[in-house]
Amino acid sequence: MSRKTLTIALMDPPYESENLTTAFRILDVAARRGYDINVFAYEGASGLAFIRQTPHPNPVHGKDVAEENHPTTKDQVTALLAEAEKNGGKVDWVNCGMCVDERGVNEFVPGTRRGSPADFHAFVEASDNVLVIPTK
Amino acid sequence: MEEQDDTILWLMAAMQGAGAEHTVVLRGNAVNYAVAGQGVPGLTVGDWKQTQAPKMDRDVLDLMEKRKIPVYVIAEDLSDRGIESGELVPGVQLLSRAALPALFADYELVSHW
């Protein structure tokens, strides 16, 4: 059986919605299975791979930075790329160029790239399945 | 719900440190926050693991016990979701929708998040 190609389009910004937690759970499974994965990070999701994200302490919970171990989406993206590679798959993570310019987040973790809606169209054409997770 | 907190409950706790006095009413899907013993498995992506997943019942209990912030849930929203009052964190108070206006009248400001 040929290797599967899955495309997921994301729109939610980091740190605001459970949609992204669900998306990363799906992406993690796909990476563990060695699928080829395309991600089109659109609108707010274009900040997921922004490299200057910084973890913070949590004074409400009384935890310093180390104890809080705050999750950053850039680390999740990096881990996803590594997991896919480990299992023989690959991730083509595209950050919408206009979206990153609007937000000033045009610096990505290595292994992701700048792109456009044309990339998403190409992804759709080449995929076994496509999942779009829009904002509500 | 954010990765490690509900943003608004977190904000209540954070603002209390600046002198704010709040009461919390959980309505709609937010009534689920008050269910005791719930757990959220931490996200795992490859070798990366989230070690501090959200614990909403802990945070609701913290509001009431440590910060003395009263927490209400809307009774009809609980029953709509099949949640019994006995499943809630002890100390959470039930409030009917019809009683909301009277509660609001006791406060200078009502914020609907």
Short mmCIF file of C-alpha atoms in Angstrom, two decimals:
data_model
loop_
_atom_site.label_atom_id
_atom_site.label_comp_id
_atom_site.label_asym_id
_atom_site.label_seq_id
_atom_site.Cartn_x
_atom_site.Cartn_y
_atom_site.Cartn_z
CA MET A 1 0.00 0.00 0.00
CA SER A 2 1.36 3.38 -0.94
CA ARG A 3 2.13 5.89 1.73
CA LYS A 4 -0.79 8.13 2.62
CA THR A 5 -0.72 11.89 2.19
CA LEU A 6 -2.83 13.94 4.56
CA THR A 7 -3.42 17.68 4.36
CA ILE A 8 -4.67 19.72 7.28
CA ALA A 9 -5.54 23.40 7.06
CA LEU A 10 -5.50 25.30 10.34
CA MET A 11 -6.83 28.77 11.10
CA ASP A 12 -6.78 29.17 14.87
CA PRO A 13 -4.04 31.25 16.49
CA PRO A 14 -1.79 29.75 19.16
CA TYR A 15 -3.03 29.60 22.75
CA GLU A 16 -6.70 30.33 22.19
CA SER A 17 -8.60 27.23 21.16
CA GLU A 18 -8.84 23.51 21.82
CA ASN A 19 -9.10 23.10 18.06
CA LEU A 20 -5.33 23.17 17.85
CA THR A 21 -4.91 20.56 20.59
CA THR A 22 -7.17 18.27 18.58
CA ALA A 23 -5.29 19.08 15.39
CA PHE A 24 -1.93 18.28 16.96
CA ARG A 25 -3.28 14.99 18.32
CA ILE A 26 -4.30 14.02 14.77
CA LEU A 27 -1.00 15.23 13.32
CA ASP A 28 0.95 13.27 15.93
CA VAL A 29 -0.81 10.03 15.00
CA ALA A 30 -0.25 10.68 11.31
CA ALA A 31 3.44 11.32 11.94
CA ARG A 32 3.77 8.14 14.01
CA ARG A 33 2.26 6.19 11.09
CA GLY A 34 4.78 7.64 8.68
CA TYR A 35 2.26 9.56 6.61
CA ASP A 36 3.28 12.43 4.42
CA ILE A 37 1.68 15.47 6.00
CA ASN A 38 0.92 18.85 4.55
CA VAL A 39 -0.13 21.68 6.79
CA PHE A 40 -1.45 24.98 5.53
CA ALA A 41 -1.24 27.44 8.43
CA TYR A 42 -3.63 30.21 7.54
CA GLU A 43 -4.64 33.43 9.31
CA GLY A 44 -4.02 33.11 13.06
CA ALA A 45 -2.46 29.67 12.63
CA SER A 46 0.38 31.30 10.73
CA GLY A 47 1.81 32.13 14.17
CA LEU A 48 2.08 28.50 15.26
CA ALA A 49 5.64 28.12 13.99
CA PHE A 50 6.78 31.61 14.98
CA ILE A 51 10.25 31.03 16.36
CA ARG A 52 10.32 33.79 18.95
CA GLN A 53 7.59 32.31 21.15
CA THR A 54 8.82 32.24 24.75
CA PRO A 55 7.52 30.17 27.67
CA HIS A 56 6.37 32.07 30.74
CA PRO A 57 5.89 31.38 34.46
CA ASN A 58 2.42 31.02 35.98
CA PRO A 59 2.06 33.25 39.03
CA VAL A 60 -1.54 32.14 39.60
CA HIS A 61 -0.37 28.55 39.98
CA GLY A 62 2.78 29.66 41.80
CA LYS A 63 5.11 28.07 39.25
CA ASP A 64 8.29 29.44 37.77
CA VAL A 65 9.21 28.98 34.13
CA ALA A 66 10.78 25.56 34.65
CA GLU A 67 7.93 24.23 36.79
CA GLU A 68 5.27 25.59 34.47
CA ASN A 69 6.92 24.07 31.40
CA HIS A 70 4.58 26.15 29.29
CA PRO A 71 3.85 24.55 25.95
CA THR A 72 4.77 26.59 22.91
CA THR A 73 3.34 25.68 19.55
CA LYS A 74 6.71 26.21 17.89
CA ASP A 75 8.02 23.29 19.96
CA GLN A 76 5.04 21.19 18.95
CA VAL A 77 5.69 21.95 15.29
CA THR A 78 9.36 21.08 15.66
CA ALA A 79 8.48 17.81 17.40
CA LEU A 80 6.00 16.95 14.66
CA LEU A 81 8.65 17.39 11.98
CA ALA A 82 11.08 15.18 13.88
CA GLU A 83 8.51 12.47 14.50
CA ALA A 84 7.51 12.31 10.85
CA GLU A 85 11.12 12.06 9.74
CA LYS A 86 11.81 9.33 12.29
CA ASN A 87 9.00 7.24 10.84
CA GLY A 88 9.86 7.75 7.19
CA GLY A 89 7.29 10.44 6.49
CA LYS A 90 7.69 14.11 5.85
CA VAL A 91 5.92 17.31 6.77
CA ASP A 92 5.49 20.23 4.40
CA TRP A 93 4.39 22.98 6.78
CA VAL A 94 3.43 26.16 4.93
CA ASN A 95 2.90 29.44 6.71
CA CYS A 96 0.63 31.77 4.72
CA GLY A 97 2.88 34.63 3.66
CA MET A 98 0.32 37.41 3.75
CA CYS A 99 -0.88 36.19 7.14
CA VAL A 100 2.59 36.23 8.70
CA ASP A 101 3.28 39.68 7.29
CA GLU A 102 0.07 41.05 8.81
CA ARG A 103 1.08 39.68 12.18
CA GLY A 104 4.79 40.32 12.09
CA VAL A 105 5.57 36.62 12.57
CA ASN A 106 7.66 36.00 9.49
CA GLU A 107 10.32 33.99 11.34
CA PHE A 108 9.65 30.27 11.47
CA VAL A 109 11.14 27.20 13.09
CA PRO A 110 13.46 25.37 10.69
CA GLY A 111 11.72 22.95 8.37
CA THR A 112 8.66 25.11 7.80
CA ARG A 113 8.32 27.58 4.96
CA ARG A 114 6.50 30.61 3.69
CA GLY A 115 3.82 30.00 1.07
CA SER A 116 0.45 31.01 -0.32
CA PRO A 117 -3.06 29.68 -0.96
CA ALA A 118 -1.64 28.21 -4.15
CA ASP A 119 0.25 25.76 -1.96
CA PHE A 120 -2.97 24.73 -0.28
CA HIS A 121 -4.56 24.09 -3.67
CA ALA A 122 -1.60 21.94 -4.67
CA PHE A 123 -1.83 20.08 -1.37
CA VAL A 124 -5.51 19.32 -1.96
CA GLU A 125 -4.82 18.02 -5.43
CA ALA A 126 -2.09 15.69 -4.18
CA SER A 127 -3.68 14.36 -0.98
CA ASP A 128 -5.58 11.22 -0.08
CA ASN A 129 -7.60 13.26 2.36
CA VAL A 130 -7.96 16.85 3.49
CA LEU A 131 -9.14 18.17 6.83
CA VAL A 132 -9.95 21.86 7.27
CA ILE A 133 -10.24 23.01 10.86
CA PRO A 134 -11.66 26.53 10.72
CA THR A 135 -12.12 29.05 13.47
CA LYS A 136 -15.61 29.22 14.95
CA MET B 1 -9.80 26.45 27.43
CA GLU B 2 -6.18 27.29 26.84
CA GLU B 3 -3.31 24.81 27.12
CA GLN B 4 -2.96 24.95 30.87
CA ASP B 5 -5.85 27.04 32.13
CA ASP B 6 -9.14 28.54 31.29
CA THR B 7 -8.09 32.00 30.31
CA ILE B 8 -10.94 33.77 32.07
CA LEU B 9 -10.77 31.88 35.38
CA TRP B 10 -7.02 32.52 35.29
CA LEU B 11 -7.71 36.21 34.71
CA MET B 12 -10.05 36.36 37.73
CA ALA B 13 -7.33 34.93 39.93
CA ALA B 14 -4.68 37.22 38.47
CA MET B 15 -6.78 40.37 38.85
CA GLN B 16 -7.58 39.57 42.46
CA GLY B 17 -3.93 40.20 43.19
CA ALA B 18 -4.46 43.76 41.94
CA GLY B 19 -7.40 44.29 44.29
CA ALA B 20 -10.33 43.22 42.11
CA GLU B 21 -13.30 41.53 43.80
CA HIS B 22 -15.20 39.04 41.68
CA THR B 23 -17.94 36.49 41.70
CA VAL B 24 -17.97 33.86 38.96
CA VAL B 25 -21.02 32.45 37.19
CA LEU B 26 -20.39 29.48 34.92
CA ARG B 27 -22.97 29.11 32.18
CA GLY B 28 -23.35 27.16 28.96
CA ASN B 29 -20.53 24.74 28.27
CA ALA B 30 -18.47 26.39 31.01
CA VAL B 31 -20.50 24.49 33.63
CA ASN B 32 -18.27 21.53 32.78
CA TYR B 33 -15.41 23.31 34.55
CA ALA B 34 -17.05 22.58 37.89
CA VAL B 35 -17.24 18.80 37.45
CA ALA B 36 -15.01 17.16 40.05
CA GLY B 37 -12.38 14.62 39.15
CA GLN B 38 -12.14 15.47 35.50
CA GLY B 39 -8.82 15.18 33.75
CA VAL B 40 -7.27 16.31 30.53
CA PRO B 41 -4.50 14.11 29.16
CA GLY B 42 -1.46 16.18 28.31
CA LEU B 43 -0.77 16.64 24.64
CA THR B 44 2.02 14.55 23.13
CA VAL B 45 3.65 15.34 19.81
CA GLY B 46 6.46 12.94 19.00
CA ASP B 47 9.01 13.19 21.79
CA TRP B 48 7.49 16.43 23.12
CA LYS B 49 5.16 16.08 26.09
CA GLN B 50 2.97 18.57 27.88
CA THR B 51 3.56 18.08 31.58
CA GLN B 52 1.17 20.69 32.99
CA ALA B 53 -2.20 20.00 31.42
CA PRO B 54 -5.25 21.98 32.56
CA LYS B 55 -7.06 20.89 35.72
CA MET B 56 -10.25 22.84 35.73
CA ASP B 57 -11.73 21.37 38.90
CA ARG B 58 -8.55 22.32 40.74
CA ASP B 59 -8.78 25.86 39.43
CA VAL B 60 -12.45 26.19 40.41
CA LEU B 61 -11.63 24.89 43.89
CA ASP B 62 -8.72 27.32 44.08
CA LEU B 63 -11.02 30.24 43.32
CA MET B 64 -13.40 29.30 46.12
CA GLU B 65 -11.07 28.04 48.85
CA LYS B 66 -7.88 30.01 48.43
CA ARG B 67 -9.23 33.20 46.91
CA LYS B 68 -12.70 33.21 48.48
CA ILE B 69 -14.34 33.94 45.14
CA PRO B 70 -17.90 32.57 45.04
CA VAL B 71 -18.60 30.30 42.08
CA TYR B 72 -22.10 29.66 40.73
CA VAL B 73 -23.29 27.38 37.95
CA ILE B 74 -26.55 27.74 36.07
CA ALA B 75 -28.71 24.79 37.09
CA GLU B 76 -30.54 24.51 33.77
CA ASP B 77 -27.23 24.40 31.87
CA LEU B 78 -26.13 21.53 34.09
CA SER B 79 -29.29 19.52 33.50
CA ASP B 80 -29.20 20.24 29.77
CA ARG B 81 -25.86 18.43 29.73
CA GLY B 82 -26.90 15.57 31.98
CA ILE B 83 -24.63 16.64 34.81
CA GLU B 84 -25.89 15.99 38.33
CA SER B 85 -25.21 18.53 41.06
CA GLY B 86 -23.50 15.77 43.05
CA GLU B 87 -20.79 15.61 40.40
CA LEU B 88 -19.65 19.15 41.09
CA VAL B 89 -16.69 20.37 43.09
CA PRO B 90 -17.94 20.92 46.68
CA GLY B 91 -18.78 24.54 47.35
CA VAL B 92 -20.08 25.42 43.89
CA GLN B 93 -23.51 26.99 44.19
CA LEU B 94 -26.46 26.32 41.90
CA LEU B 95 -28.33 29.26 40.44
CA SER B 96 -31.39 29.24 38.21
CA ARG B 97 -31.51 31.35 35.09
CA ALA B 98 -34.43 33.25 36.58
CA ALA B 99 -32.28 34.26 39.55
CA LEU B 100 -29.52 35.81 37.44
CA PRO B 101 -30.97 39.35 37.23
CA ALA B 102 -31.20 39.57 41.00
CA LEU B 103 -27.59 38.44 41.34
CA PHE B 104 -26.43 40.92 38.71
CA ALA B 105 -28.20 43.71 40.57
CA ASP B 106 -25.82 43.24 43.48
CA TYR B 107 -22.78 44.17 41.38
CA GLU B 108 -21.43 47.35 39.82
CA LEU B 109 -20.14 45.60 36.73
CA VAL B 110 -21.02 42.38 34.93
CA SER B 111 -18.52 41.02 32.41
CA HIS B 112 -19.71 38.37 29.95
CA TRP B 113 -16.66 36.56 28.60
#
